[in-house]
Amino acid sequence: MSEAAATKKTTGADLLGRALARQGVDTMFYLMGAPTYDAANACKGEGLRIIDARHEQGAAMMAQAYARVLGKPAVCMAC
């Protein structure tokens, strides 16, 4: 293991990405903003598809429709 990898700390954003991937989430709908940037990047790093919405309610409706139509878990994230 490299020294850089050994000193990297696990963040809450990293844990969020891992947890969502383990739960079978493959798509996340979110409202882009500085508070959500790290979490979105961590989720993208875990292989989740990130879809940017322009309004919180739109993101929530998209996630609900995705889950209902495809029968998969979906996530909505906004700050």
JSON list of C-alpha atoms in Angstrom, two decimals:
[
{"chain": "A", "resi": 1, "resn": "MET", "atom": "CA", "xyz": [0.00, 0.00, 0.00]},
{"chain": "A", "resi": 2, "resn": "SER", "atom": "CA", "xyz": [1.36, 3.41, -0.92]},
{"chain": "A", "resi": 3, "resn": "GLU", "atom": "CA", "xyz": [1.98, 6.06, 1.71]},
{"chain": "A", "resi": 4, "resn": "ALA", "atom": "CA", "xyz": [-0.73, 8.30, 0.19]},
{"chain": "A", "resi": 5, "resn": "ALA", "atom": "CA", "xyz": [-3.29, 5.48, 0.38]},
{"chain": "A", "resi": 6, "resn": "ALA", "atom": "CA", "xyz": [-2.27, 4.68, 3.95]},
{"chain": "A", "resi": 7, "resn": "THR", "atom": "CA", "xyz": [-2.78, 8.28, 5.10]},
{"chain": "A", "resi": 8, "resn": "LYS", "atom": "CA", "xyz": [-6.10, 8.89, 3.30]},
{"chain": "A", "resi": 9, "resn": "LYS", "atom": "CA", "xyz": [-8.91, 9.20, 5.80]},
{"chain": "A", "resi": 10, "resn": "THR", "atom": "CA", "xyz": [-12.34, 7.77, 5.18]},
{"chain": "A", "resi": 11, "resn": "THR", "atom": "CA", "xyz": [-14.95, 10.50, 5.06]},
{"chain": "A", "resi": 12, "resn": "GLY", "atom": "CA", "xyz": [-18.68, 10.46, 5.57]},
{"chain": "A", "resi": 13, "resn": "ALA", "atom": "CA", "xyz": [-19.08, 10.94, 1.82]},
{"chain": "A", "resi": 14, "resn": "ASP", "atom": "CA", "xyz": [-17.02, 7.79, 1.20]},
{"chain": "A", "resi": 15, "resn": "LEU", "atom": "CA", "xyz": [-19.18, 5.83, 3.61]},
{"chain": "A", "resi": 16, "resn": "LEU", "atom": "CA", "xyz": [-22.34, 7.11, 1.93]},
{"chain": "A", "resi": 17, "resn": "GLY", "atom": "CA", "xyz": [-21.14, 5.99, -1.50]},
{"chain": "A", "resi": 18, "resn": "ARG", "atom": "CA", "xyz": [-20.18, 2.54, -0.24]},
{"chain": "A", "resi": 19, "resn": "ALA", "atom": "CA", "xyz": [-23.44, 2.07, 1.66]},
{"chain": "A", "resi": 20, "resn": "LEU", "atom": "CA", "xyz": [-25.61, 3.05, -1.31]},
{"chain": "A", "resi": 21, "resn": "ALA", "atom": "CA", "xyz": [-23.69, 0.76, -3.65]},
{"chain": "A", "resi": 22, "resn": "ARG", "atom": "CA", "xyz": [-24.04, -2.15, -1.20]},
{"chain": "A", "resi": 23, "resn": "GLN", "atom": "CA", "xyz": [-27.79, -1.57, -1.05]},
{"chain": "A", "resi": 24, "resn": "GLY", "atom": "CA", "xyz": [-28.06, -1.95, -4.82]},
{"chain": "A", "resi": 25, "resn": "VAL", "atom": "CA", "xyz": [-28.55, 1.70, -5.68]},
{"chain": "A", "resi": 26, "resn": "ASP", "atom": "CA", "xyz": [-27.28, 2.41, -9.18]},
{"chain": "A", "resi": 27, "resn": "THR", "atom": "CA", "xyz": [-28.76, 5.88, -9.79]},
{"chain": "A", "resi": 28, "resn": "MET", "atom": "CA", "xyz": [-28.91, 9.00, -7.65]},
{"chain": "A", "resi": 29, "resn": "PHE", "atom": "CA", "xyz": [-30.94, 12.13, -8.40]},
{"chain": "A", "resi": 30, "resn": "TYR", "atom": "CA", "xyz": [-29.60, 15.24, -6.74]},
{"chain": "A", "resi": 31, "resn": "LEU", "atom": "CA", "xyz": [-29.52, 19.00, -6.66]},
{"chain": "A", "resi": 32, "resn": "MET", "atom": "CA", "xyz": [-25.97, 20.12, -7.36]},
{"chain": "A", "resi": 33, "resn": "GLY", "atom": "CA", "xyz": [-24.42, 22.36, -4.75]},
{"chain": "A", "resi": 34, "resn": "ALA", "atom": "CA", "xyz": [-21.28, 22.78, -2.69]},
{"chain": "A", "resi": 35, "resn": "PRO", "atom": "CA", "xyz": [-22.58, 20.78, 0.32]},
{"chain": "A", "resi": 36, "resn": "THR", "atom": "CA", "xyz": [-23.41, 17.78, -1.89]},
{"chain": "A", "resi": 37, "resn": "TYR", "atom": "CA", "xyz": [-20.30, 17.86, -4.08]},
{"chain": "A", "resi": 38, "resn": "ASP", "atom": "CA", "xyz": [-18.14, 15.44, -2.05]},
{"chain": "A", "resi": 39, "resn": "ALA", "atom": "CA", "xyz": [-21.01, 13.00, -1.54]},
{"chain": "A", "resi": 40, "resn": "ALA", "atom": "CA", "xyz": [-21.88, 13.01, -5.24]},
{"chain": "A", "resi": 41, "resn": "ASN", "atom": "CA", "xyz": [-18.26, 12.41, -6.22]},
{"chain": "A", "resi": 42, "resn": "ALA", "atom": "CA", "xyz": [-17.95, 9.55, -3.75]},
{"chain": "A", "resi": 43, "resn": "CYS", "atom": "CA", "xyz": [-21.13, 7.96, -5.12]},
{"chain": "A", "resi": 44, "resn": "LYS", "atom": "CA", "xyz": [-19.85, 8.39, -8.67]},
{"chain": "A", "resi": 45, "resn": "GLY", "atom": "CA", "xyz": [-16.60, 6.73, -7.57]},
{"chain": "A", "resi": 46, "resn": "GLU", "atom": "CA", "xyz": [-18.64, 3.72, -6.39]},
{"chain": "A", "resi": 47, "resn": "GLY", "atom": "CA", "xyz": [-20.24, 3.42, -9.84]},
{"chain": "A", "resi": 48, "resn": "LEU", "atom": "CA", "xyz": [-23.55, 5.20, -9.25]},
{"chain": "A", "resi": 49, "resn": "ARG", "atom": "CA", "xyz": [-25.01, 7.20, -12.10]},
{"chain": "A", "resi": 50, "resn": "ILE", "atom": "CA", "xyz": [-25.58, 10.80, -11.00]},
{"chain": "A", "resi": 51, "resn": "ILE", "atom": "CA", "xyz": [-28.48, 12.77, -12.47]},
{"chain": "A", "resi": 52, "resn": "ASP", "atom": "CA", "xyz": [-28.57, 16.48, -11.68]},
{"chain": "A", "resi": 53, "resn": "ALA", "atom": "CA", "xyz": [-32.02, 17.99, -11.13]},
{"chain": "A", "resi": 54, "resn": "ARG", "atom": "CA", "xyz": [-32.83, 21.67, -11.09]},
{"chain": "A", "resi": 55, "resn": "HIS", "atom": "CA", "xyz": [-35.23, 21.56, -8.14]},
{"chain": "A", "resi": 56, "resn": "GLU", "atom": "CA", "xyz": [-35.53, 19.51, -4.96]},
{"chain": "A", "resi": 57, "resn": "GLN", "atom": "CA", "xyz": [-39.08, 18.40, -5.72]},
{"chain": "A", "resi": 58, "resn": "GLY", "atom": "CA", "xyz": [-38.07, 17.38, -9.23]},
{"chain": "A", "resi": 59, "resn": "ALA", "atom": "CA", "xyz": [-35.26, 15.21, -7.87]},
{"chain": "A", "resi": 60, "resn": "ALA", "atom": "CA", "xyz": [-37.63, 13.56, -5.39]},
{"chain": "A", "resi": 61, "resn": "MET", "atom": "CA", "xyz": [-40.22, 12.87, -8.08]},
{"chain": "A", "resi": 62, "resn": "MET", "atom": "CA", "xyz": [-37.60, 11.46, -10.44]},
{"chain": "A", "resi": 63, "resn": "ALA", "atom": "CA", "xyz": [-36.28, 9.12, -7.76]},
{"chain": "A", "resi": 64, "resn": "GLN", "atom": "CA", "xyz": [-39.78, 7.94, -6.87]},
{"chain": "A", "resi": 65, "resn": "ALA", "atom": "CA", "xyz": [-40.72, 7.35, -10.51]},
{"chain": "A", "resi": 66, "resn": "TYR", "atom": "CA", "xyz": [-37.44, 5.51, -11.17]},
{"chain": "A", "resi": 67, "resn": "ALA", "atom": "CA", "xyz": [-38.01, 3.22, -8.19]},
{"chain": "A", "resi": 68, "resn": "ARG", "atom": "CA", "xyz": [-41.64, 2.52, -9.10]},
{"chain": "A", "resi": 69, "resn": "VAL", "atom": "CA", "xyz": [-41.08, 1.88, -12.80]},
{"chain": "A", "resi": 70, "resn": "LEU", "atom": "CA", "xyz": [-37.89, -0.16, -12.55]},
{"chain": "A", "resi": 71, "resn": "GLY", "atom": "CA", "xyz": [-38.45, -1.73, -9.13]},
{"chain": "A", "resi": 72, "resn": "LYS", "atom": "CA", "xyz": [-34.97, -0.68, -8.01]},
{"chain": "A", "resi": 73, "resn": "PRO", "atom": "CA", "xyz": [-33.93, 1.50, -5.08]},
{"chain": "A", "resi": 74, "resn": "ALA", "atom": "CA", "xyz": [-33.29, 5.12, -5.99]},
{"chain": "A", "resi": 75, "resn": "VAL", "atom": "CA", "xyz": [-31.92, 8.04, -4.00]},
{"chain": "A", "resi": 76, "resn": "CYS", "atom": "CA", "xyz": [-32.69, 11.74, -3.92]},
{"chain": "A", "resi": 77, "resn": "MET", "atom": "CA", "xyz": [-30.13, 14.10, -2.38]},
{"chain": "A", "resi": 78, "resn": "ALA", "atom": "CA", "xyz": [-30.48, 17.84, -1.88]},
{"chain": "A", "resi": 79, "resn": "CYS", "atom": "CA", "xyz": [-29.15, 20.37, 0.57]}
]
